[in-house]
Coordinates of C-alpha atoms in Angstrom, one line a residue:
Chain A
M1 CA 305.4 174.4 198.7
L2 CA 307.1 177.7 197.9
E3 CA 310.2 175.6 196.9
S4 CA 308.1 173.6 194.0
L5 CA 305.7 176.8 193.4
P6 CA 307.5 177.4 189.8
L7 CA 307.0 173.8 189.0
V8 CA 303.5 173.4 190.1
L9 CA 302.5 176.4 187.9
K10 CA 304.2 175.2 184.8
D11 CA 302.6 172.0 185.6
L12 CA 299.0 173.6 185.5
L13 CA 299.8 175.8 182.5
Q14 CA 300.9 172.7 180.7
R15 CA 297.9 170.7 181.5
A16 CA 295.4 173.6 180.7
V17 CA 297.1 174.0 177.1
M18 CA 297.2 170.1 176.6
T19 CA 293.5 169.7 176.9
F20 CA 293.2 171.2 173.4
L21 CA 296.3 170.2 171.7
P22 CA 297.4 166.8 170.3
G23 CA 299.7 164.5 172.6
W24 CA 302.9 164.9 170.1
A25 CA 302.9 168.6 171.0
E26 CA 303.6 168.2 174.7
S27 CA 307.3 168.4 174.5
W28 CA 307.0 171.5 172.5
V29 CA 304.5 173.1 175.0
S30 CA 306.9 172.3 177.9
A31 CA 309.7 173.8 176.2
L32 CA 307.7 176.9 175.1
I33 CA 306.4 177.5 178.8
S34 CA 310.0 177.2 180.1
A35 CA 311.5 179.8 177.7
G36 CA 308.5 182.2 178.1
A37 CA 309.2 181.9 182.0
I38 CA 313.1 183.0 181.5
V39 CA 311.9 185.7 179.1
A40 CA 309.3 186.9 181.4
I41 CA 311.1 186.8 184.7
F42 CA 314.4 188.1 183.2
G43 CA 312.5 190.8 181.4
L44 CA 310.8 191.9 184.4
L45 CA 314.2 191.8 186.4
F46 CA 315.5 193.8 183.6
G47 CA 312.9 196.6 184.3
I48 CA 313.3 196.7 187.9
V49 CA 316.9 196.5 187.7
T50 CA 317.0 199.6 185.4
V51 CA 315.0 201.6 188.0
L52 CA 317.1 200.2 190.8
E53 CA 320.3 201.3 188.8
R54 CA 319.3 204.7 188.3
K55 CA 318.0 205.2 191.8
G56 CA 321.3 203.8 193.1
L57 CA 323.6 205.9 191.0
A58 CA 321.4 208.8 191.9
R59 CA 322.0 208.2 195.6
M60 CA 325.5 207.9 195.2
Q61 CA 325.6 211.2 193.6
N62 CA 323.2 212.6 196.2
R63 CA 320.2 212.7 194.0
Y64 CA 316.7 211.4 194.5
G65 CA 316.5 209.5 191.1
P66 CA 313.2 208.6 189.3
N67 CA 310.5 208.9 192.2
R68 CA 307.4 209.8 190.3
V69 CA 306.0 207.3 188.0
G70 CA 303.5 205.1 189.6
I71 CA 299.8 204.1 188.7
P72 CA 298.5 206.6 186.2
L73 CA 295.7 208.7 187.1
T74 CA 296.2 208.3 190.7
S75 CA 298.4 210.0 193.0
I76 CA 300.2 206.5 193.9
R77 CA 304.1 206.7 193.0
M78 CA 305.3 203.4 193.9
A79 CA 308.4 205.2 194.4
G80 CA 309.2 205.2 191.0
F81 CA 309.2 201.9 190.1
G82 CA 306.5 202.5 187.3
Q83 CA 309.4 204.1 185.4
F84 CA 310.4 201.1 183.2
L85 CA 306.8 200.5 182.1
A86 CA 306.7 204.2 180.8
D87 CA 310.0 203.9 179.2
G88 CA 308.9 200.7 177.4
I89 CA 305.9 202.4 176.1
K90 CA 307.9 205.4 175.1
A91 CA 310.2 203.3 173.4
L92 CA 307.4 201.3 171.5
T93 CA 305.8 204.7 170.2
K94 CA 309.0 206.1 169.2
E95 CA 309.9 206.8 165.6
D96 CA 312.2 203.9 164.2
L97 CA 314.7 205.6 162.2
V98 CA 317.0 203.5 160.0
P99 CA 319.9 205.5 158.2
S100 CA 319.2 205.8 154.5
R101 CA 322.5 204.1 153.4
A102 CA 322.4 201.4 156.1
D103 CA 322.2 197.8 155.3
R104 CA 318.4 197.4 156.4
V105 CA 318.3 193.7 156.7
V106 CA 321.4 193.3 158.9
H107 CA 320.3 196.4 160.9
F108 CA 317.0 195.1 161.5
L109 CA 318.6 191.8 162.6
A110 CA 321.5 192.9 165.0
P111 CA 319.1 193.8 168.1
V112 CA 317.4 190.5 167.7
V113 CA 320.5 188.7 167.4
M114 CA 321.8 190.6 170.5
V115 CA 319.0 189.3 172.9
I116 CA 318.6 185.6 171.7
P117 CA 322.2 184.5 172.9
A118 CA 321.5 186.1 176.3
V119 CA 318.1 184.0 176.8
L120 CA 319.9 181.0 175.4
A121 CA 322.7 181.3 177.8
L122 CA 320.3 181.6 180.7
A123 CA 318.4 178.4 179.7
V124 CA 321.2 176.3 181.2
I125 CA 321.4 178.0 184.6
P126 CA 320.0 176.1 187.6
F127 CA 317.9 178.5 189.2
G128 CA 316.7 176.2 191.8
R129 CA 316.9 172.7 193.1
S130 CA 315.1 171.4 190.0
H131 CA 314.5 174.6 188.3
V132 CA 316.7 174.3 184.9
A133 CA 315.2 174.9 181.6
V134 CA 317.8 172.3 179.9
E135 CA 319.9 170.5 181.9
L136 CA 323.0 169.8 179.6
E137 CA 326.0 167.7 180.5
A138 CA 328.1 170.4 178.8
G139 CA 326.1 173.2 180.1
L140 CA 329.3 175.4 180.7
L141 CA 330.5 174.8 177.3
F142 CA 327.0 176.0 175.8
F143 CA 326.9 179.1 177.7
F144 CA 330.4 180.1 176.7
A145 CA 329.5 179.1 172.9
V146 CA 326.4 180.9 172.8
G147 CA 327.6 183.9 174.8
S148 CA 330.2 184.7 172.2
A149 CA 327.5 185.3 169.8
T150 CA 326.8 188.6 171.2
E151 CA 330.2 189.7 169.4
L152 CA 328.2 189.2 166.4
A153 CA 325.3 191.1 166.8
V154 CA 327.6 194.0 168.1
F155 CA 329.4 193.9 165.2
M156 CA 326.3 193.6 162.8
A157 CA 325.0 196.7 164.4
G158 CA 328.2 198.6 164.0
W159 CA 328.8 197.7 160.5
S160 CA 325.3 198.0 159.3
S161 CA 324.7 201.4 160.4
R162 CA 327.1 202.9 158.2
N163 CA 328.5 205.4 160.8
K164 CA 331.9 206.0 161.8
Y165 CA 331.3 206.0 165.4
S166 CA 329.2 202.9 165.2
L167 CA 332.1 201.0 163.6
L168 CA 334.6 202.3 166.1
G169 CA 332.5 201.3 168.9
A170 CA 331.9 197.9 167.4
M171 CA 335.6 197.5 166.5
R172 CA 336.2 198.2 170.2
A173 CA 333.7 196.0 171.5
I174 CA 335.1 193.2 169.2
A175 CA 338.5 193.7 170.4
Q176 CA 337.5 193.7 174.1
M177 CA 334.9 190.8 174.1
L178 CA 337.8 188.6 172.4
S179 CA 340.4 189.6 174.7
Y180 CA 338.2 189.2 178.0
E181 CA 336.9 185.9 176.9
V182 CA 340.3 184.4 177.6
P183 CA 340.2 185.2 181.4
L184 CA 336.7 184.6 181.6
V185 CA 337.2 181.1 180.4
L186 CA 340.6 180.4 182.4
A187 CA 339.0 181.8 185.6
V188 CA 336.5 178.9 185.5
V189 CA 338.9 176.0 184.6
P190 CA 339.5 175.3 188.1
V191 CA 335.9 175.0 189.1
V192 CA 335.5 172.4 186.2
M193 CA 338.2 170.6 187.5
A194 CA 337.0 170.6 191.1
A195 CA 333.6 169.7 190.1
G196 CA 334.7 167.2 187.5
S197 CA 332.0 168.2 185.1
L198 CA 330.8 170.7 182.7
S199 CA 327.3 170.5 183.8
L200 CA 326.1 173.2 185.9
V201 CA 323.6 171.3 187.9
R202 CA 326.6 169.1 189.0
M203 CA 328.6 171.9 189.9
V204 CA 326.2 173.0 192.4
E205 CA 325.8 169.7 193.8
A206 CA 329.6 169.4 194.1
Q207 CA 329.7 172.7 196.2
A208 CA 326.9 171.5 198.4
A209 CA 328.9 168.0 198.9
A210 CA 332.3 170.1 199.6
G211 CA 331.3 171.6 202.7
S212 CA 328.4 172.7 205.2
G213 CA 326.7 175.7 204.1
W214 CA 328.8 178.4 202.5
M215 CA 332.0 176.7 203.7
G216 CA 331.7 174.3 200.8
W217 CA 331.2 177.6 198.3
Y218 CA 334.1 177.5 195.9
V219 CA 334.7 181.1 196.7
A220 CA 335.5 179.9 200.2
T221 CA 338.9 178.5 198.9
P222 CA 341.9 180.8 197.8
W223 CA 341.5 179.7 194.2
G224 CA 337.8 180.2 194.1
L225 CA 338.2 183.8 195.5
V226 CA 340.8 184.5 193.1
G227 CA 338.9 182.9 190.1
F228 CA 335.6 184.8 191.3
I229 CA 337.2 188.3 191.1
L230 CA 338.8 187.6 187.9
F231 CA 335.7 186.1 186.4
L232 CA 333.5 189.1 187.7
A233 CA 335.9 191.6 186.3
A234 CA 336.1 189.9 182.8
A235 CA 332.1 189.3 183.0
L236 CA 331.8 192.9 183.6
A237 CA 334.0 193.7 180.3
E238 CA 332.1 190.9 178.4
A239 CA 328.6 192.5 179.4
N240 CA 330.2 196.1 178.2
R241 CA 329.5 197.3 181.7
S242 CA 331.4 200.4 183.3
P243 CA 334.4 200.5 184.1
F244 CA 334.9 198.5 180.7
D245 CA 332.2 200.4 178.7
L246 CA 334.1 201.6 175.9
P247 CA 332.1 200.2 173.0
E248 CA 329.6 202.9 174.3
G249 CA 332.3 205.6 175.5
E250 CA 329.5 208.4 175.4
S251 CA 332.1 210.9 175.6
E252 CA 334.1 209.7 172.6
I253 CA 332.0 207.9 170.2
V254 CA 328.8 209.2 171.3
A255 CA 326.9 206.0 171.9
G256 CA 329.2 203.4 170.2
Y257 CA 327.4 200.7 168.1
F258 CA 323.8 201.6 168.8
I259 CA 324.3 205.1 167.8
E260 CA 321.9 204.6 164.9
Y261 CA 319.2 202.8 166.7
S262 CA 316.2 204.4 168.0
G263 CA 312.8 203.2 169.5
F264 CA 312.5 199.6 170.3
K265 CA 315.4 198.5 168.4
F266 CA 317.4 200.6 170.8
A267 CA 315.5 199.1 173.7
L268 CA 316.2 195.8 172.6
F269 CA 320.1 196.4 172.8
F270 CA 319.4 197.7 176.2
L271 CA 317.8 194.5 177.0
G272 CA 320.4 192.4 175.3
E273 CA 323.1 194.0 177.2
Y274 CA 321.4 193.7 180.8
L275 CA 320.3 190.0 179.9
G276 CA 323.9 189.6 179.2
L277 CA 325.1 190.6 182.4
F278 CA 322.5 188.7 184.2
A279 CA 323.5 185.5 182.5
A280 CA 327.2 186.1 183.2
L281 CA 326.4 187.1 187.0
S282 CA 324.1 184.1 187.3
L283 CA 327.1 181.8 186.1
A284 CA 329.2 183.7 188.7
V285 CA 326.4 182.6 191.2
T286 CA 326.4 179.3 190.1
L287 CA 330.2 178.6 189.6
F288 CA 331.5 180.3 192.8
L289 CA 328.7 181.1 195.2
G290 CA 327.0 178.0 195.5
G291 CA 324.0 178.6 193.0
W292 CA 321.0 177.9 194.8
L293 CA 322.4 176.8 198.0
P294 CA 321.4 178.5 201.1
P295 CA 324.7 180.0 203.0
A296 CA 323.8 177.8 206.1
A297 CA 321.7 174.8 206.6
A298 CA 319.3 176.3 209.0
L299 CA 318.2 178.6 206.4
A300 CA 317.2 175.8 203.8
W301 CA 313.5 176.6 204.8
L302 CA 313.8 179.3 202.4
P303 CA 312.9 178.2 198.6
S304 CA 316.3 177.4 196.7
W305 CA 315.2 180.0 193.8
F306 CA 315.0 182.8 196.5
W307 CA 318.7 182.4 197.4
F308 CA 319.7 182.1 193.8
F309 CA 318.2 185.3 193.1
L310 CA 319.1 187.0 196.2
K311 CA 322.7 186.3 195.3
L312 CA 322.2 187.4 191.8
L313 CA 320.6 190.6 192.8
L314 CA 323.6 191.2 195.5
L315 CA 326.1 190.8 192.5
I316 CA 324.0 193.3 190.2
G317 CA 324.3 195.8 193.2
L318 CA 327.9 195.3 193.2
A319 CA 328.0 196.0 189.5
I320 CA 325.6 199.2 190.0
W321 CA 328.1 200.3 192.9
I322 CA 331.3 199.8 190.4
R323 CA 329.6 201.6 187.9
G324 CA 328.9 204.4 189.9
S325 CA 332.4 204.8 191.5
W326 CA 335.1 204.0 188.9
P327 CA 336.0 206.0 185.8
R328 CA 336.2 204.2 182.1
L329 CA 339.6 202.6 181.2
R330 CA 341.3 203.7 178.1
V331 CA 341.6 201.3 175.2
D332 CA 345.2 200.7 175.9
Q333 CA 344.7 200.2 179.7
L334 CA 341.9 197.9 178.8
M335 CA 344.0 195.5 176.6
G336 CA 346.8 195.6 179.1
L337 CA 344.8 194.6 181.9
A338 CA 343.4 191.6 180.0
W339 CA 346.6 190.5 178.5
K340 CA 349.2 191.6 180.9
F341 CA 347.5 191.3 184.2
M342 CA 344.4 189.1 184.2
L343 CA 345.8 186.4 181.9
P344 CA 349.1 185.7 184.0
L345 CA 346.8 185.7 187.1
T346 CA 344.5 183.0 186.0
L347 CA 347.3 181.0 184.8
T348 CA 348.9 181.4 188.2
N349 CA 345.7 180.7 189.7
L350 CA 345.5 177.2 187.9
V351 CA 348.9 176.4 189.5
G352 CA 347.5 177.3 192.9
F353 CA 344.5 175.2 192.4
V354 CA 346.9 172.3 191.7
L355 CA 348.8 172.9 194.7
W356 CA 345.7 173.0 196.8
W357 CA 345.0 169.3 196.3
H358 CA 348.6 168.6 197.0
V359 CA 349.2 170.7 200.3
P360 CA 347.6 168.8 203.3
S361 CA 344.5 170.5 204.6
G362 CA 344.8 173.4 207.1
W363 CA 346.1 177.0 207.4
L364 CA 349.2 175.9 205.2
R365 CA 347.0 175.5 202.1
W366 CA 345.8 179.0 202.3
I367 CA 349.1 180.4 202.9
V368 CA 350.7 178.3 200.0
C369 CA 348.0 178.8 197.5
G370 CA 347.0 182.5 198.4
G371 CA 350.6 183.4 198.7
L372 CA 351.2 182.3 195.3
V373 CA 348.7 184.6 193.9
W374 CA 349.5 187.4 196.3
I375 CA 353.3 187.3 195.1
T376 CA 352.1 187.1 191.4
Y377 CA 349.5 189.9 192.0
F378 CA 352.2 192.6 193.3
G379 CA 354.9 191.0 191.2
L380 CA 352.8 192.0 188.1
A381 CA 351.6 195.3 189.4
H382 CA 354.8 196.4 190.3
S383 CA 356.7 195.5 187.4
L384 CA 353.8 197.1 185.2
L385 CA 353.9 200.1 187.2
A386 CA 357.5 200.5 187.1
S387 CA 357.6 199.8 183.3
R388 CA 355.5 202.9 183.0
G389 CA 358.1 204.9 185.1
W390 CA 355.5 206.2 187.4
A391 CA 356.4 207.3 191.0
P392 CA 354.1 209.2 193.6
R393 CA 354.0 213.0 192.5
H394 CA 355.6 215.8 194.7
Y395 CA 353.5 218.9 194.6
R396 CA 356.1 221.6 195.5
L397 CA 353.8 224.2 196.2
V398 CA 351.5 222.1 198.2
E399 CA 354.0 220.8 200.8
Chain B
M1 CA 358.5 213.0 202.2
D2 CA 361.3 210.5 202.4
G3 CA 363.8 210.0 199.5
R4 CA 362.6 207.3 197.6
T5 CA 362.5 207.7 193.9
G6 CA 361.9 205.5 190.8
F7 CA 361.6 201.8 191.1
A8 CA 362.0 201.7 194.8
A9 CA 359.3 204.3 195.2
A10 CA 357.0 202.4 193.0
I11 CA 357.6 199.3 195.0
W12 CA 357.2 200.9 198.3
Y13 CA 354.2 203.0 197.7
G14 CA 352.9 200.3 195.2
W15 CA 353.2 197.7 197.9
L16 CA 351.3 200.1 200.4
M17 CA 348.7 201.6 198.1
L18 CA 347.9 199.2 195.3
G19 CA 344.3 199.1 194.6
E20 CA 343.8 201.9 197.1
G21 CA 342.2 204.2 194.7
L22 CA 339.6 201.8 193.7
A23 CA 338.6 201.2 197.4
K24 CA 338.6 205.1 198.1
G25 CA 336.2 205.5 194.9
L26 CA 333.9 202.7 196.3
W27 CA 334.1 204.2 199.9
V28 CA 333.0 207.6 198.6
T29 CA 330.0 206.4 196.7
A30 CA 328.9 204.2 199.5
R31 CA 329.1 207.0 201.9
N32 CA 327.1 209.2 199.6
F33 CA 324.8 206.4 199.0
I34 CA 323.9 205.6 202.7
G35 CA 324.2 209.3 203.8
S36 CA 321.6 210.4 201.4
Y37 CA 319.3 208.3 203.0
L38 CA 320.2 209.5 206.4
S39 CA 320.4 213.3 205.9
E40 CA 318.2 215.3 203.7
E41 CA 320.8 218.1 203.6
R42 CA 323.0 215.8 201.2
L43 CA 320.5 215.8 198.6
V44 CA 321.4 218.7 196.2
T45 CA 318.1 218.4 194.1
V46 CA 314.7 220.3 194.7
Q47 CA 311.3 218.2 194.1
Y48 CA 310.2 220.8 191.7
P49 CA 306.5 221.2 191.2
E50 CA 306.1 220.9 195.0
E51 CA 309.0 222.8 196.2
R52 CA 310.6 225.7 194.1
R53 CA 314.2 227.2 194.8
S54 CA 313.9 231.2 195.4
L55 CA 315.0 233.0 192.7
P56 CA 318.0 235.2 192.8
E57 CA 317.5 239.1 192.5
A58 CA 319.1 239.3 189.0
T59 CA 316.8 236.5 187.7
R60 CA 315.4 237.5 184.2
S61 CA 313.2 235.4 181.8
F62 CA 311.1 237.5 179.2
P63 CA 310.3 241.4 179.3
F64 CA 307.0 242.8 180.5
L65 CA 305.5 246.4 180.4
V66 CA 305.3 248.4 183.5
Y67 CA 302.3 250.6 184.6
D68 CA 301.9 253.1 187.4
G69 CA 298.6 253.2 189.4
D70 CA 295.5 250.8 188.9
D71 CA 294.9 251.3 185.4
P72 CA 296.9 249.3 182.8
V73 CA 296.0 251.7 180.0
T74 CA 296.2 255.0 181.2
G75 CA 299.1 254.0 183.6
L76 CA 301.2 252.3 180.9
R77 CA 304.6 254.2 180.8
C78 CA 305.1 253.0 177.3
V79 CA 305.1 255.9 174.8
A80 CA 305.3 253.5 171.8
C81 CA 308.8 255.2 170.6
K82 CA 309.5 251.7 168.9
I83 CA 313.2 252.0 170.0
C84 CA 312.9 248.7 171.7
E85 CA 311.3 247.1 168.5
A86 CA 314.4 248.6 166.4
E87 CA 317.0 247.4 168.8
C88 CA 315.7 243.7 169.6
P89 CA 318.2 241.6 168.0
P90 CA 315.8 238.3 167.1
Q91 CA 313.0 241.1 166.2
C92 CA 310.6 239.7 168.6
I93 CA 308.5 243.0 169.6
Y94 CA 306.0 244.4 167.3
I95 CA 304.5 247.6 168.2
V96 CA 301.7 249.7 166.3
K97 CA 301.1 253.5 167.6
D98 CA 297.6 254.5 168.6
K99 CA 296.3 257.7 167.1
V100 CA 294.7 258.8 170.8
K101 CA 297.4 260.5 172.9
K102 CA 297.5 260.1 176.5
P103 CA 299.2 262.0 179.4
D104 CA 302.3 260.7 180.9
A105 CA 303.6 260.9 184.3
T106 CA 304.5 264.6 184.1
G107 CA 301.4 265.3 182.8
K108 CA 302.7 266.0 179.1
L109 CA 300.7 264.3 176.5
Q110 CA 302.4 261.3 174.7
N111 CA 301.7 258.3 172.3
Q112 CA 300.7 255.0 173.4
P113 CA 300.7 251.7 171.9
L114 CA 297.7 250.1 170.2
I115 CA 299.3 246.9 169.9
F116 CA 302.3 245.8 171.8
D117 CA 303.1 241.9 171.0
I118 CA 306.4 240.2 172.3
D119 CA 306.7 236.6 170.8
I120 CA 308.7 234.8 173.6
S121 CA 309.3 231.9 171.6
V122 CA 311.7 234.2 169.6
C123 CA 312.9 236.2 172.5
M124 CA 316.2 235.5 173.7
S125 CA 316.1 237.2 177.0
C126 CA 319.0 239.4 176.4
Q127 CA 317.3 242.6 178.0
I128 CA 318.6 245.1 175.3
C129 CA 315.0 246.4 175.2
V130 CA 315.3 247.2 178.8
E131 CA 318.6 248.8 178.5
V132 CA 317.5 250.9 175.7
C133 CA 314.0 252.1 176.8
P134 CA 314.4 255.7 177.9
F135 CA 311.0 255.5 179.8
D136 CA 311.7 252.5 182.1
A137 CA 308.6 251.1 180.6
I138 CA 310.0 247.5 179.9
K139 CA 311.5 245.3 182.3
M140 CA 312.5 241.8 182.7
D141 CA 310.0 239.2 184.3
V142 CA 310.8 236.4 186.5
A143 CA 307.9 234.0 185.3
Y144 CA 309.1 230.9 183.6
E145 CA 306.3 228.5 183.5
W146 CA 305.2 229.3 179.9
S147 CA 304.6 225.7 178.5
T148 CA 301.5 225.7 176.4
L149 CA 299.7 223.1 174.0
D150 CA 299.7 226.0 171.3
R151 CA 303.3 227.0 170.5
F152 CA 302.2 229.9 168.0
E153 CA 299.3 231.8 170.1
G154 CA 300.2 230.5 173.3
L155 CA 303.8 232.2 173.3
L156 CA 302.8 235.4 171.4
L157 CA 301.9 237.8 174.2
H158 CA 299.8 240.9 173.8
K159 CA 299.7 244.2 175.4
E160 CA 297.0 243.1 177.9
Q161 CA 299.2 240.1 179.2
L162 CA 302.4 242.0 179.1
S163 CA 301.2 244.9 181.2
K164 CA 301.9 244.4 184.9
P165 CA 301.8 247.0 187.8
N166 CA 304.8 248.6 189.2
S167 CA 303.9 247.1 192.7
Y168 CA 304.6 243.6 190.7
Y169 CA 308.0 244.9 189.6
H170 CA 308.7 245.9 193.2
K171 CA 307.9 242.3 194.3
I172 CA 310.0 240.6 191.8
H173 CA 313.0 243.1 191.8
P174 CA 312.9 245.4 194.9
A175 CA 316.1 246.9 194.4
E176 CA 316.1 247.7 191.0
A177 CA 312.5 248.9 191.1
A178 CA 313.2 251.5 194.0
E179 CA 316.1 252.9 192.0
V180 CA 313.9 253.5 189.0
D181 CA 311.0 255.1 191.4
A182 CA 313.8 257.3 192.8
R183 CA 314.8 258.4 189.4
L184 CA 311.5 258.8 188.0
A185 CA 310.5 260.9 191.3
A186 CA 313.7 263.1 190.7
A187 CA 312.7 263.6 187.1
R188 CA 309.1 264.8 187.8
A189 CA 310.4 267.1 190.8
R190 CA 312.6 268.6 188.1
A191 CA 309.5 269.1 185.7
A192 CA 307.4 270.4 188.5
A193 CA 310.4 273.1 189.4
K194 CA 310.5 274.1 185.8
S195 CA 307.0 274.7 185.4
S196 CA 307.0 276.1 189.2
G197 CA 303.3 277.7 189.8
S198 CA 301.7 275.6 187.5
S199 CA 299.6 272.7 189.0
A200 CA 302.0 269.7 187.9
R201 CA 301.4 266.6 189.9
P202 CA 303.0 263.5 190.0
V203 CA 300.7 260.6 188.7
G204 CA 302.8 257.6 190.0
V205 CA 301.1 256.2 192.6
G206 CA 303.3 253.1 193.4
A207 CA 306.0 255.5 193.6
A208 CA 308.8 257.6 195.4
T209 CA 310.5 256.0 198.6
P210 CA 313.7 258.1 197.8
G211 CA 315.3 257.9 201.1
S212 CA 315.6 254.2 200.9
A213 CA 316.4 254.3 197.2
A214 CA 319.2 256.9 197.7
A215 CA 320.7 255.0 200.7
R216 CA 321.2 251.8 198.2
P217 CA 321.9 253.2 194.7
G218 CA 322.1 250.3 192.2
A219 CA 321.5 247.8 194.8
A220 CA 320.6 245.1 192.3
T221 CA 323.2 242.9 193.6
E222 CA 321.5 242.2 196.9

């Protein structure tokens, strides 16, 4: 019952609408309802996550965080979870400022172009057993193709604002996103090879077939684990999340590429960034964490979409935790991490993946494949560290 | 520490501690996250309208006028000398002298203000008016909740709003007020000694606890 609830709701809505529309409109109505559901669910998730993030970060700094806004005109506070609605109303009623010398058309289009690719990318993610808006044979390819359009929006915003900080932020963003696209894609290549398909639906099925419960998930293999961590790091960089939030860099370039945006356009950028994060983490869940599969067969009585969103929320929590813990990288460190560290590791991971199929199964496989990545990791880290000439500091007066 | 340096040290310590900083950072935030739910003492913020932090002794917001006794008109210490008006850096004080005079604490006839306005939207809380006042008539208040819907009239305080009793001054700045009272009592005593035989009497009611004040001169730091 719960499992097919979204499908039943969609069917009811579609039938209700089709009573007063001609027959040829049915496919359009169906597509629009699916798109509307994705926008509504992820829009709501965006609102809740902004509150969760603010509360979580506050708790990591020993503060309360937002805990006031609840139902208006009553004393019900809902622990502050009405905050995102208040923020939305505030953003809608704020003055929409456009710099007098800005390129008005591009300035207007940039926030829209920011949101659309994120929503398109979410369309190919399977949220449940048969809950996928568009089942593409090359879903993964579509995801990456659409996802890289975000860079265009960022540069449109930075260029059209005619502001030096905007442009600096946009150029940082372009350099960062192009660099991290490489390890991002290379990190998922083993998964594509293992599943033998580019279809995201097929990848989840392959993980269901690979073993019982969580044992079958690709994260439970050495190449999957390494790929997952590398993918997560690259995804945070792609979504401009801390510790890779240089394009915003509050302390250096004020707010980066959306410095000249106010009111609801700013809110759209905010939404676009979070939807991009959700899309990237959804892909991580689908590729490495078994998508909508329950961790054990005994837990299969819970609906598949519940497991998907639980995993997604856990990854979002991890992203918030990382944001609250780690400082921002410098530009050269950012580039060095992508090209000197993550790229060789992803390539080694590919070799490790090949070895995984040629070494007989058992603990030896883990030692060979894991050891390969382990050695590369320490070799790279130490040679990079040594090339900087750093050594532990000795403080004469402290000892 | 052992004698490893350079590359060897990088290998040795790197081998042991690679990524340790990241893990440490995560551990600290995780401890705060869990800990802030378990113990209230960790939380550094105050839930403002419901609970307030007690103000330190030296708190100051905007100036107010002190009056002795119960009557804010006859007890007002201000003699409209306009020194504070002249000294005020942002020029937020406006005084008009009254034609009618009134006796001060020592019985001498003095001027009094007809109008005494302070625009607290202009005031910068520098306390210079307090420093220059020879009559201890103007002191700093601690009230800070001045938000109003009318930013012109609502923030322009008149003589009636500014006049507050000496007991209020004692409440907000006890040590300082005691010191001022002692000083005024001494001045009155000197005036009384000068005109010995005459019936000079102190007017100040909320006054004179010289013993306690002498015990802690200038105890504003408490």
